[in-house]
Coordinates of C-alpha atoms in Angstrom, one line a residue:
M1 CA -68.1 77.6 -6.9
S2 CA -71.2 78.9 -5.2
T3 CA -74.4 77.0 -5.7
D4 CA -76.7 79.8 -4.5
V5 CA -79.4 80.7 -7.0
Q6 CA -79.7 84.4 -7.3
P7 CA -83.3 85.6 -7.2
Q8 CA -84.7 87.1 -10.4
P9 CA -86.4 90.5 -10.4
L10 CA -90.2 90.6 -10.9
W11 CA -89.8 94.0 -12.7
K12 CA -87.1 96.1 -14.2
P13 CA -87.5 99.8 -15.2
G14 CA -87.7 100.3 -18.9
K15 CA -85.3 102.6 -20.8
N16 CA -87.9 105.4 -20.9
L17 CA -88.6 105.3 -17.2
M18 CA -84.8 105.2 -16.4
E19 CA -84.2 108.3 -18.5
Q20 CA -87.4 110.3 -17.9
S21 CA -88.1 109.6 -14.3
N22 CA -88.2 112.5 -11.8
L23 CA -85.3 110.9 -9.9
R24 CA -83.1 110.8 -13.0
K25 CA -84.0 114.4 -13.8
F26 CA -83.0 115.4 -10.2
M27 CA -79.7 113.6 -10.6
N28 CA -79.0 115.4 -13.9
W29 CA -79.9 118.7 -12.2
L30 CA -77.4 118.0 -9.4
F31 CA -74.7 117.4 -12.1
V32 CA -75.5 120.7 -14.0
K33 CA -76.1 122.9 -10.9
K34 CA -73.6 121.5 -8.5
G35 CA -71.2 119.4 -10.5
L36 CA -72.3 116.2 -8.5
Y37 CA -72.2 113.0 -10.5
F38 CA -73.6 109.8 -9.1
R39 CA -73.2 106.5 -10.9
S40 CA -76.0 104.8 -9.1
Y41 CA -78.9 105.3 -6.8
H42 CA -76.9 104.0 -3.9
D43 CA -74.2 106.5 -4.5
L44 CA -76.8 109.3 -4.5
W45 CA -78.3 107.8 -1.2
E46 CA -74.9 107.8 0.4
W47 CA -74.4 111.5 -0.4
S48 CA -77.9 112.3 0.8
V49 CA -77.3 110.9 4.3
T50 CA -73.7 112.1 4.6
D51 CA -74.0 115.7 3.5
L52 CA -77.4 116.4 5.0
E53 CA -77.3 120.2 4.6
D54 CA -76.3 120.1 0.9
F55 CA -78.9 117.4 0.1
W56 CA -81.9 119.1 1.8
E57 CA -80.9 122.5 0.5
S58 CA -80.7 121.0 -3.0
L59 CA -84.3 119.8 -2.7
W60 CA -85.4 123.3 -1.5
H61 CA -84.1 124.8 -4.7
Y62 CA -85.1 121.9 -7.0
F63 CA -88.7 122.1 -5.9
N64 CA -88.7 125.9 -5.9
I65 CA -90.0 126.1 -2.3
K66 CA -91.7 129.5 -1.8
S67 CA -90.6 131.1 1.4
H68 CA -91.8 134.5 2.6
D69 CA -88.5 135.1 4.3
L70 CA -84.9 134.0 3.6
Y71 CA -83.6 131.1 5.6
L72 CA -80.5 131.6 7.7
Q73 CA -79.3 128.0 8.3
V74 CA -80.3 124.8 6.6
L75 CA -79.6 122.7 9.7
Q76 CA -79.1 123.6 13.3
K77 CA -78.4 120.5 15.5
P78 CA -78.9 120.5 19.2
Q79 CA -75.9 119.8 21.5
H80 CA -77.0 116.2 22.0
G81 CA -79.3 113.9 20.0
M82 CA -82.0 114.7 17.4
I83 CA -84.8 116.2 19.5
G84 CA -84.7 120.0 18.9
T85 CA -83.1 119.9 15.5
K86 CA -83.9 123.0 13.5
W87 CA -84.3 123.2 9.7
F88 CA -84.3 126.2 7.4
T89 CA -84.3 128.7 10.3
R90 CA -86.2 132.0 9.8
S91 CA -87.9 130.7 6.6
K92 CA -91.7 131.1 6.4
V93 CA -93.8 128.7 4.3
N94 CA -97.4 127.5 3.7
Y95 CA -98.3 123.9 2.7
A96 CA -101.7 124.8 1.2
E97 CA -100.1 127.6 -0.9
H98 CA -97.8 125.1 -2.6
I99 CA -100.7 122.8 -3.4
L100 CA -103.0 125.6 -4.8
R101 CA -100.2 127.0 -7.0
N102 CA -100.9 124.0 -9.2
K103 CA -104.3 125.3 -10.1
T104 CA -105.1 124.6 -13.8
K105 CA -108.1 124.2 -16.1
D106 CA -106.4 121.2 -17.8
R107 CA -107.4 118.6 -15.2
P108 CA -109.5 118.1 -12.1
A109 CA -108.1 118.7 -8.6
I110 CA -110.0 115.8 -7.0
I111 CA -111.9 112.8 -8.2
F112 CA -114.3 111.3 -5.7
Q113 CA -116.4 108.2 -5.4
S114 CA -118.2 106.6 -2.4
E115 CA -120.6 103.8 -1.8
Q116 CA -123.4 106.4 -2.3
T117 CA -121.8 108.7 -4.9
A118 CA -120.9 108.0 -8.5
L119 CA -117.5 109.1 -9.8
T120 CA -117.4 112.9 -9.5
E121 CA -114.7 115.5 -10.5
I122 CA -113.9 118.6 -8.6
S123 CA -112.2 121.3 -10.5
W124 CA -109.2 123.3 -9.2
E125 CA -111.4 126.4 -9.5
T126 CA -114.1 124.9 -7.3
L127 CA -111.6 123.7 -4.8
E128 CA -109.9 127.1 -4.6
S129 CA -113.3 128.9 -4.3
E130 CA -114.5 126.6 -1.4
V131 CA -111.2 126.9 0.4
A132 CA -111.4 130.7 0.1
A133 CA -114.9 130.6 1.7
V134 CA -113.8 128.4 4.6
V135 CA -110.7 130.6 5.1
A136 CA -112.9 133.7 5.3
W137 CA -115.2 131.9 7.9
L138 CA -112.2 130.7 10.0
R139 CA -110.8 134.2 10.2
Q140 CA -114.2 135.6 10.9
R141 CA -114.4 133.2 13.9
G142 CA -111.1 134.4 15.2
V143 CA -109.0 131.3 14.3
K144 CA -105.3 132.3 14.4
P145 CA -102.0 130.7 13.6
G146 CA -101.4 127.9 16.1
D147 CA -105.1 127.3 17.0
R148 CA -106.2 123.8 16.6
V149 CA -109.0 122.7 14.1
A150 CA -110.3 119.2 14.5
A151 CA -112.4 117.0 12.2
I152 CA -114.5 113.9 12.5
M153 CA -115.0 113.3 8.8
P154 CA -114.6 110.5 6.2
N155 CA -112.4 110.7 3.1
I156 CA -114.5 113.2 1.2
P157 CA -113.7 116.4 -0.7
Q158 CA -115.0 118.6 2.1
T159 CA -112.3 117.2 4.4
I160 CA -109.6 118.3 2.0
V161 CA -111.2 121.7 1.7
A162 CA -111.3 122.0 5.5
F163 CA -107.7 121.0 5.8
L164 CA -106.4 123.4 3.1
A165 CA -108.4 126.2 4.7
T166 CA -107.0 125.4 8.2
N167 CA -103.5 125.3 6.9
A168 CA -103.9 128.5 4.8
V169 CA -104.6 130.5 8.0
G170 CA -101.7 128.9 9.9
A171 CA -103.9 126.8 12.2
V172 CA -103.1 123.2 13.2
W173 CA -105.1 120.3 11.7
S174 CA -106.1 117.0 13.4
S175 CA -108.6 114.4 12.2
C176 CA -110.3 111.2 13.2
S177 CA -112.4 108.9 11.1
P178 CA -116.1 109.0 12.1
D179 CA -116.1 105.3 12.9
F180 CA -113.8 106.0 15.9
G181 CA -115.6 105.5 19.2
K182 CA -116.3 108.5 21.5
T183 CA -113.6 107.6 24.0
A184 CA -111.0 107.3 21.2
I185 CA -111.9 110.7 19.9
I186 CA -111.9 112.4 23.3
D187 CA -108.6 110.8 24.2
R188 CA -107.1 112.4 21.1
F189 CA -108.8 115.8 20.8
L190 CA -108.9 116.6 24.5
Q191 CA -105.1 116.7 24.5
I192 CA -104.9 119.4 21.8
E193 CA -107.9 121.6 22.8
P194 CA -109.3 122.4 19.4
K195 CA -111.1 125.7 18.8
V196 CA -113.2 124.5 15.9
L197 CA -114.7 121.1 15.1
F198 CA -115.8 120.0 11.6
V199 CA -118.1 116.9 11.6
V200 CA -120.3 115.0 9.2
D201 CA -123.9 114.1 10.0
G202 CA -123.2 110.5 9.2
Y203 CA -121.3 108.1 7.0
S204 CA -121.8 104.9 5.0
Y205 CA -119.8 101.7 5.2
N206 CA -120.4 98.2 3.9
G207 CA -123.8 99.2 2.6
K208 CA -125.0 100.5 6.0
T209 CA -125.6 104.2 6.9
F210 CA -124.7 105.5 10.3
D211 CA -126.3 108.8 11.6
I212 CA -123.9 110.4 14.1
T213 CA -125.6 113.7 14.7
S214 CA -126.5 113.0 18.4
F215 CA -123.0 111.5 18.9
A216 CA -121.5 114.7 17.5
H217 CA -123.7 116.8 19.7
D218 CA -122.6 114.9 22.9
L219 CA -119.0 115.0 21.8
S220 CA -119.0 118.8 21.3
Y221 CA -119.9 119.2 25.0
S222 CA -117.0 116.8 26.0
L223 CA -114.5 119.1 24.3
P224 CA -114.8 122.4 26.3
S225 CA -112.3 124.3 24.1
V226 CA -114.5 124.0 21.0
K227 CA -116.2 127.3 20.3
D228 CA -117.7 126.4 16.9
V229 CA -119.0 123.2 15.3
V230 CA -119.5 123.0 11.6
M231 CA -121.7 120.1 10.3
I232 CA -121.4 118.8 6.8
S233 CA -124.6 117.2 5.5
Y234 CA -123.3 114.0 4.0
I235 CA -126.1 111.5 4.5
N236 CA -128.8 114.2 4.7
S237 CA -129.8 113.5 8.3
P238 CA -132.9 115.5 9.3
S239 CA -131.6 116.1 12.9
R240 CA -128.7 118.6 12.7
P241 CA -128.4 120.4 16.0
E242 CA -129.4 124.0 15.7
R243 CA -126.3 125.5 17.3
F244 CA -124.0 123.9 14.6
T245 CA -123.0 126.0 11.7
S246 CA -124.0 124.6 8.3
W247 CA -121.2 123.9 5.8
E248 CA -123.4 125.1 3.0
D249 CA -123.9 128.5 4.7
I250 CA -120.1 128.9 4.9
L251 CA -119.7 128.2 1.2
H252 CA -122.0 131.1 0.5
L253 CA -119.8 133.6 2.3
L254 CA -118.4 136.5 0.3
N255 CA -114.6 136.2 -0.1
F256 CA -111.9 137.9 -2.1
G257 CA -109.6 135.0 -2.8
I258 CA -107.1 133.4 -0.4
E259 CA -104.5 135.2 1.6
F260 CA -102.1 132.6 2.8
T261 CA -100.6 133.0 6.3
P262 CA -96.9 132.1 6.1
V263 CA -95.6 130.4 9.2
P264 CA -92.1 129.4 10.4
F265 CA -90.7 126.2 8.9
D266 CA -91.1 124.4 12.3
H267 CA -94.6 125.6 12.9
P268 CA -97.0 122.6 13.5
I269 CA -99.0 121.5 10.5
W270 CA -101.0 118.7 12.0
V271 CA -101.3 116.4 15.0
L272 CA -101.3 112.6 14.3
Y273 CA -101.8 110.0 16.9
S274 CA -100.2 106.7 17.9
S275 CA -102.5 103.7 17.8
G276 CA -103.4 104.1 21.5
T277 CA -104.2 100.4 21.9
T278 CA -102.2 100.0 25.1
A279 CA -101.9 103.5 26.4
K280 CA -103.4 107.0 25.7
P281 CA -102.5 107.9 22.1
K282 CA -99.4 110.1 21.8
A283 CA -100.2 113.3 20.0
I284 CA -97.4 113.4 17.4
T285 CA -96.9 116.9 16.0
H286 CA -95.2 117.6 12.7
S287 CA -93.9 120.8 11.1
V288 CA -95.3 122.5 8.0
G289 CA -91.8 122.8 6.4
G290 CA -90.7 119.3 7.3
C291 CA -93.8 117.7 5.7
L292 CA -93.7 120.0 2.7
L293 CA -90.1 119.2 1.8
E294 CA -90.4 115.5 2.7
H295 CA -93.6 115.0 0.7
Y296 CA -92.1 116.7 -2.4
K297 CA -89.1 114.3 -2.1
A298 CA -91.0 111.1 -1.4
L299 CA -93.8 111.5 -3.9
T300 CA -91.8 113.1 -6.7
L301 CA -88.5 111.2 -6.6
H302 CA -89.5 107.9 -5.0
Q303 CA -93.0 107.4 -6.5
N304 CA -92.4 109.4 -9.7
V305 CA -95.7 111.4 -9.4
K306 CA -96.0 114.0 -12.2
P307 CA -98.4 116.8 -13.2
G308 CA -101.5 115.2 -14.7
D309 CA -101.1 111.8 -12.9
R310 CA -104.0 110.4 -10.8
Y311 CA -103.0 109.4 -7.3
F312 CA -105.0 107.1 -5.1
W313 CA -104.4 105.6 -1.7
Y314 CA -107.2 103.8 0.1
S315 CA -107.3 105.3 3.5
T316 CA -109.4 106.8 6.3
T317 CA -108.8 110.2 7.6
G318 CA -107.4 108.7 10.8
W319 CA -104.4 107.1 9.1
M320 CA -101.3 109.1 8.2
M321 CA -101.6 107.8 4.6
W322 CA -104.5 110.3 4.2
N323 CA -102.1 113.2 5.0
Y324 CA -99.3 111.6 2.9
A325 CA -101.6 111.2 -0.2
L326 CA -102.4 114.9 0.0
G327 CA -98.8 115.5 -0.9
S328 CA -99.5 114.1 -4.4
M329 CA -101.3 117.5 -5.1
L330 CA -98.0 119.2 -4.4
C331 CA -96.7 117.4 -7.5
G332 CA -99.6 118.6 -9.7
A333 CA -101.4 115.3 -9.6
T334 CA -105.2 114.8 -9.3
L335 CA -106.0 113.2 -6.0
V336 CA -108.5 110.3 -6.2
I337 CA -110.4 109.5 -3.0
Y338 CA -112.9 106.8 -2.1
D339 CA -115.1 106.6 0.9
G340 CA -116.5 103.2 1.9
A341 CA -115.6 99.6 2.5
P342 CA -112.9 98.2 0.2
A343 CA -114.9 95.0 -0.6
Y344 CA -118.4 96.4 -0.9
P345 CA -120.4 95.6 -3.0
S346 CA -117.7 93.3 -4.3
S347 CA -114.0 92.7 -3.9
Q348 CA -113.5 94.4 -7.3
V349 CA -114.8 97.8 -6.3
L350 CA -111.4 99.5 -5.9
W351 CA -110.0 97.9 -9.0
S352 CA -113.0 99.1 -10.9
L353 CA -112.3 102.6 -9.5
A354 CA -108.7 102.3 -10.8
E355 CA -110.1 101.5 -14.2
N356 CA -112.9 104.1 -14.4
A357 CA -110.9 107.0 -12.8
K358 CA -107.8 106.1 -14.9
I359 CA -105.7 105.9 -11.8
T360 CA -101.9 106.2 -12.4
H361 CA -100.8 105.4 -8.8
F362 CA -102.9 102.9 -6.8
G363 CA -102.1 102.4 -3.1
S364 CA -103.5 100.5 -0.2
G365 CA -102.5 98.6 2.9
A366 CA -100.7 95.3 2.4
A367 CA -103.7 93.5 4.1
Y368 CA -105.9 94.6 1.2
F369 CA -103.7 93.0 -1.5
I370 CA -103.4 89.8 0.5
S371 CA -107.2 89.8 0.9
S372 CA -107.7 90.3 -2.8
M373 CA -105.3 87.5 -3.5
K374 CA -107.1 85.1 -1.1
S375 CA -110.5 86.2 -2.7
G376 CA -109.2 85.1 -6.1
V377 CA -109.4 88.6 -7.6
S378 CA -108.0 88.7 -11.2
I379 CA -107.9 91.7 -13.5
T380 CA -107.2 91.8 -17.2
S381 CA -104.3 94.2 -17.7
E382 CA -106.1 96.0 -20.5
R383 CA -108.6 97.4 -17.9
L384 CA -105.7 99.1 -16.1
N385 CA -104.0 100.9 -19.0
S386 CA -103.3 104.0 -17.0
L387 CA -101.9 102.2 -14.0
E388 CA -98.1 102.7 -13.6
T389 CA -97.5 101.9 -9.9
I390 CA -99.1 99.9 -7.1
G391 CA -98.2 101.0 -3.6
S392 CA -98.4 98.9 -0.4
T393 CA -97.7 99.7 3.2
G394 CA -99.0 99.1 6.8
S395 CA -97.5 95.7 7.2
P396 CA -95.0 93.5 5.2
L397 CA -96.2 92.4 1.8
T398 CA -95.5 88.7 1.3
P399 CA -93.5 87.5 -1.6
E400 CA -96.5 85.5 -2.8
A401 CA -98.6 88.8 -2.9
Y402 CA -95.8 90.4 -5.0
E403 CA -96.0 87.5 -7.4
W404 CA -99.8 87.5 -7.4
I405 CA -99.9 91.3 -8.4
Y406 CA -97.6 90.6 -11.4
R407 CA -99.6 87.5 -12.4
H408 CA -103.1 88.6 -11.8
I409 CA -103.2 92.4 -11.8
K410 CA -100.6 93.8 -14.2
K411 CA -97.4 92.2 -15.4
D412 CA -95.6 95.5 -16.1
V413 CA -96.6 97.5 -13.1
W414 CA -94.0 99.0 -10.8
L415 CA -94.8 97.7 -7.3
I416 CA -93.7 100.0 -4.6
S417 CA -93.6 98.7 -1.0
L418 CA -93.3 101.5 1.6
S419 CA -92.5 101.4 5.3
G420 CA -92.5 104.4 7.6
G421 CA -95.1 105.6 9.9
T422 CA -97.2 108.1 11.7
D423 CA -94.0 109.1 13.5
V424 CA -92.6 110.8 10.4
C425 CA -95.7 111.0 8.1
T426 CA -93.7 109.4 5.3
A427 CA -91.6 106.3 4.5
F428 CA -88.1 105.5 5.6
V429 CA -87.8 102.8 2.9
G430 CA -89.6 102.6 -0.4
G431 CA -89.5 102.8 -4.1
C432 CA -86.9 103.8 -6.7
P433 CA -87.7 104.2 -10.4
I434 CA -84.3 103.1 -11.5
L435 CA -84.0 99.9 -9.5
P436 CA -85.6 96.5 -10.0
V437 CA -88.3 94.9 -7.8
Y438 CA -87.6 91.6 -6.1
A439 CA -90.4 89.5 -4.4
G440 CA -90.7 90.4 -0.7
E441 CA -88.1 93.2 -0.8
I442 CA -88.5 96.9 -0.5
Q443 CA -86.3 98.6 -3.2
C444 CA -84.3 101.0 -1.2
R445 CA -83.6 103.2 1.8
M446 CA -85.1 106.6 0.8
L447 CA -83.0 109.7 0.2
G448 CA -82.1 111.5 3.4
C449 CA -83.1 108.5 5.6
K450 CA -80.0 107.0 7.3
V451 CA -81.6 103.6 7.9
E452 CA -79.4 100.9 9.5
A453 CA -80.0 97.4 10.9
F454 CA -78.4 97.1 14.3
D455 CA -77.4 93.8 16.0
E456 CA -77.8 93.3 19.8
D457 CA -74.5 95.1 20.4
G458 CA -75.7 98.2 18.5
R459 CA -73.5 97.6 15.4
P460 CA -74.7 97.9 11.9
V461 CA -75.1 94.6 10.0
E462 CA -75.9 93.5 6.5
D463 CA -77.8 90.5 5.3
E464 CA -78.8 89.8 8.9
L465 CA -81.9 90.5 10.8
G466 CA -81.5 93.6 13.0
E467 CA -83.2 96.4 14.9
M468 CA -84.2 99.2 12.5
V469 CA -82.6 102.5 13.5
I470 CA -82.2 106.0 11.9
T471 CA -78.9 107.6 12.8
Q472 CA -79.4 111.1 11.2
P473 CA -82.3 113.6 11.7
M474 CA -85.0 114.1 9.1
P475 CA -87.1 117.3 8.7
S476 CA -90.4 115.4 9.1
M477 CA -89.5 113.9 12.4
P478 CA -91.9 115.2 15.1
I479 CA -91.2 118.7 16.4
Y480 CA -92.7 117.4 19.6
F481 CA -95.5 115.4 21.2
W482 CA -98.3 117.8 22.2
N483 CA -98.2 118.6 26.0
D484 CA -95.1 116.4 26.4
K485 CA -93.3 118.2 29.2
D486 CA -89.5 118.1 28.9
E487 CA -89.9 115.7 25.8
V488 CA -90.2 112.7 28.2
K489 CA -92.6 110.7 25.9
Y490 CA -90.7 111.7 22.8
E491 CA -87.4 110.5 24.3
E492 CA -89.0 107.2 25.6
S493 CA -90.6 106.4 22.3
Y494 CA -87.6 106.5 20.1
F495 CA -84.3 107.1 22.0
S496 CA -84.4 105.0 25.1
T497 CA -82.7 101.9 23.6
Y498 CA -79.8 103.7 21.8
P499 CA -78.9 107.1 23.1
N500 CA -79.4 109.8 20.4
I501 CA -80.3 107.1 17.8
W502 CA -83.9 106.7 16.6
R503 CA -85.1 103.1 17.2
H504 CA -88.2 102.5 15.1
G505 CA -89.4 99.2 16.4
D506 CA -89.1 97.1 13.2
W507 CA -86.9 94.1 12.5
I508 CA -85.2 94.6 9.1
K509 CA -82.5 93.2 6.9
T510 CA -80.6 95.2 4.4
T511 CA -79.5 92.8 1.6
S512 CA -76.3 92.9 -0.4
R513 CA -78.3 94.5 -3.2
K514 CA -79.1 97.4 -0.7
S515 CA -82.8 96.4 -0.7
V516 CA -84.7 96.0 2.5
V517 CA -86.7 93.2 4.0
I518 CA -89.0 93.9 7.0
S519 CA -89.9 91.0 9.3
G520 CA -92.5 92.7 11.5
R521 CA -92.4 94.7 14.7
S522 CA -89.4 94.1 17.0
D523 CA -91.5 94.5 20.2
S524 CA -93.5 91.4 19.1
T525 CA -90.5 89.5 17.7
L526 CA -90.3 85.8 18.5
N527 CA -87.0 84.7 20.1
R528 CA -86.2 81.0 19.9
G529 CA -82.9 79.8 21.2
G530 CA -81.4 83.3 20.8
V531 CA -82.5 83.5 17.1
R532 CA -84.8 86.4 16.4
I533 CA -87.8 85.5 14.1
G534 CA -90.0 88.1 12.5
T535 CA -93.7 87.4 12.7
A536 CA -94.1 88.2 9.0
E537 CA -92.3 84.9 8.2
I538 CA -94.7 82.9 10.3
Y539 CA -97.7 84.6 8.6
R540 CA -96.4 84.2 5.2
A541 CA -96.0 80.4 5.6
V542 CA -99.2 79.7 7.6
E543 CA -101.5 81.8 5.5
S544 CA -100.3 80.1 2.3
I545 CA -102.3 77.1 3.5
P546 CA -105.7 77.2 1.8
D547 CA -107.6 76.3 5.0
V548 CA -106.0 79.2 7.0
K549 CA -107.6 82.7 6.5
D550 CA -105.6 84.6 9.1
S551 CA -103.1 84.1 11.9
L552 CA -101.4 85.7 14.8
A553 CA -98.2 84.6 16.6
V554 CA -96.9 85.7 20.0
Y555 CA -93.8 84.8 22.1
L556 CA -94.3 84.3 25.8
E557 CA -91.1 84.5 27.9
K558 CA -90.6 82.2 30.9
A559 CA -88.8 82.9 34.2
D560 CA -86.0 80.5 33.3
G561 CA -85.1 82.6 30.2
G562 CA -86.8 80.3 27.7
G563 CA -90.2 80.9 26.1
T564 CA -93.0 79.5 23.9
I565 CA -94.5 80.5 20.6
S566 CA -98.3 80.5 20.5
L567 CA -100.0 80.5 17.1
F568 CA -103.7 81.5 16.7
V569 CA -105.4 80.7 13.4
V570 CA -108.7 81.7 11.7
L571 CA -109.9 79.0 9.4
A572 CA -112.0 79.0 6.3
K573 CA -115.7 78.5 6.7
D574 CA -116.8 75.3 8.5
K575 CA -113.2 74.1 8.9
K576 CA -111.9 72.8 12.2
L577 CA -108.4 72.6 13.6
S578 CA -107.6 68.9 13.3
D579 CA -104.4 67.2 14.3
E580 CA -103.8 66.8 10.6
L581 CA -104.0 70.5 9.9
K582 CA -101.8 71.3 13.0
N583 CA -99.2 68.9 11.6
N584 CA -99.5 70.4 8.2
I585 CA -98.9 73.9 9.6
K586 CA -95.9 72.7 11.5
E587 CA -94.4 71.0 8.5
V588 CA -94.9 74.0 6.3
L589 CA -93.1 76.2 8.8
R590 CA -90.3 73.7 9.3
S591 CA -89.8 73.1 5.6
Q592 CA -90.1 76.8 4.4
Y593 CA -88.1 78.2 7.3
S594 CA -86.7 76.2 10.2
P595 CA -87.6 74.0 13.2
R596 CA -87.3 77.2 15.3
H597 CA -90.4 78.7 13.5
V598 CA -92.6 75.8 14.6
P599 CA -95.0 77.0 17.4
D600 CA -95.4 75.2 20.7
T601 CA -99.2 75.6 20.6
I602 CA -101.7 76.2 17.8
E603 CA -105.3 77.3 18.6
Q604 CA -108.3 78.2 16.5
V605 CA -110.0 81.5 17.0
N606 CA -112.9 83.2 15.2
D607 CA -111.1 86.4 14.5
I608 CA -107.7 88.2 14.9
P609 CA -107.8 91.6 16.5
Y610 CA -106.7 94.6 14.4
T611 CA -106.3 98.3 15.0
V612 CA -108.5 100.6 13.1
N613 CA -105.5 101.1 10.7
G614 CA -105.4 97.4 9.9
K615 CA -102.4 96.2 11.9
K616 CA -102.4 92.9 13.9
M617 CA -102.4 93.6 17.6
E618 CA -99.6 91.2 18.6
T619 CA -98.3 93.1 21.6
P620 CA -101.7 93.7 23.3
V621 CA -102.6 90.0 22.8
K622 CA -99.2 89.0 24.3
R623 CA -99.9 91.2 27.4
I624 CA -103.4 89.5 27.8
L625 CA -101.8 86.1 27.6
M626 CA -99.3 87.1 30.3
G627 CA -102.2 87.8 32.6
Q628 CA -102.4 91.5 32.5
D629 CA -105.8 93.2 32.8
P630 CA -106.8 94.4 29.3
A631 CA -109.2 96.9 30.8
K632 CA -106.3 98.9 32.2
Y633 CA -104.3 99.3 29.0
I634 CA -106.4 98.5 26.0
N635 CA -108.7 101.1 24.5
L636 CA -111.5 99.2 22.7
D637 CA -112.3 102.3 20.6
T638 CA -108.9 101.9 18.8
I639 CA -109.7 98.3 17.8
R640 CA -111.5 97.5 14.5
N641 CA -113.0 94.3 15.9
P642 CA -113.0 94.5 19.7
E643 CA -115.1 91.3 20.1
S644 CA -112.1 89.4 18.8
L645 CA -110.2 89.9 22.1
K646 CA -112.7 87.6 24.0
A647 CA -111.0 84.5 22.7
F648 CA -107.7 85.6 24.3
I649 CA -109.1 86.8 27.6

């Protein structure tokens, strides 16, 4: 008789959610329309990754995708591999058109708050009117389908207007957050040669205001392709360059509504960028149709977003979650956006926003929830009556953080942990409204995502740590990397390890329940005695110790085939790394996991380096410790706290 204690779920869907969820309605529709009956989510998933054409075509009809031309083929695979896969050939669509078809007087389109601005509602009528004005101006300035439009803007309503207008005319969008350094922005935008640049005069963060008018002026001359610069007066700087066009002047342009330009399914919608911490950022280009169909699927079926819901994801415009959150408007939701620091003037600011804006779906990076937990944030559930889901992504969410959310935020909330990336502008694994939530586990592999864990021999394994791979194409995979001749960078990025199979770079385990556990990035995985250890396990244990605020672990290989694990810790104020604390760290790792998890060295540092998107920089630190010159491969403009690197150099 087995003595294993089965874990208990933290949350189970109620009867109403099980019956009324968008996913259940889709399953019922499949039965009525196609005679397909699925007993469980996992049966549905199996069909979605086996009969790709039938699945994606079903979504096309279920979501009533408006095409300006009939498609010929749902799926056209290349002779070898995934690069060059074609979807819904000959169809012509427009992403912005699908968002604006949800126009209604019943609810706002956008709700906005910032450090400087009180909660403000923007109606669908206002949104449509402003988009129409910017569309008229773009066409007047000769912007055509395929031209690039870049933006250096914070997460404000004007950014959404600029994107929708860009997309409406068939142009290609690309954005950076205004806190990016000049080199980081040039490294990105120079690749794509934008014709138009939208920029703010400044921004506020953590109670401080930053005027970037002179920065924008200098930058515009560093991008020779830019013909027009539009400046949005956000902090009311008195020093707007005269040659810049005023946003306010554009909004006064006479227009006659919006005429959407339909583009082929595989026409580029936007260019996103890899982190660029160790090399020039890759310009990852996605398709209009691929993102349209994927966002309908992910947000409607996996997050249960419905018309009238209020969807929020704390993000900058330089993170793909900004683009992903826009997809909630496809579902008829009101998009809630916030511009500012997540803990200013207090650690409660975003939770207060959730209460005051009556947010239905609240999302952020895992680091935010872990920080809230460590700060002792506690909310009375009555304050969050509207809240139905909490979403987390960016890095693994610890089991303790799962439990904290249910104990201190809301006991009956549906916690959705997502993992995907800039590479596909969506998630590979995520939420399911008809499955339970277990601490530390992602509920499911998402529909249409053939995710597997591979062992060292390239064989799929279950209940065992393996390399995350995707073995079937998805519509939102990149159509190409911009200026990537012969797809060399594309091939190297995903297909160099397993021919024709996408290797994503995460260590994952699929459980017997078909849930997923992610143990960190595989390129920073620790290898002790042939046993692979995810860094997330180390961080979970070490950061549970009250004196430890943050940590970073790297594995350094030796010439003899062995290696050492080095652990760096940031301690609470006025704490020092004593032998007693070192022994405590080692004992916690040994008792919670195994002797293999115990580091060879433990050192105290003042700060852990993070990318601007909030991810620990394990691989760059490893390269520094191996003696490589950081000046040759680390771009400081992509680091949130570049001074933190000094401790490792």
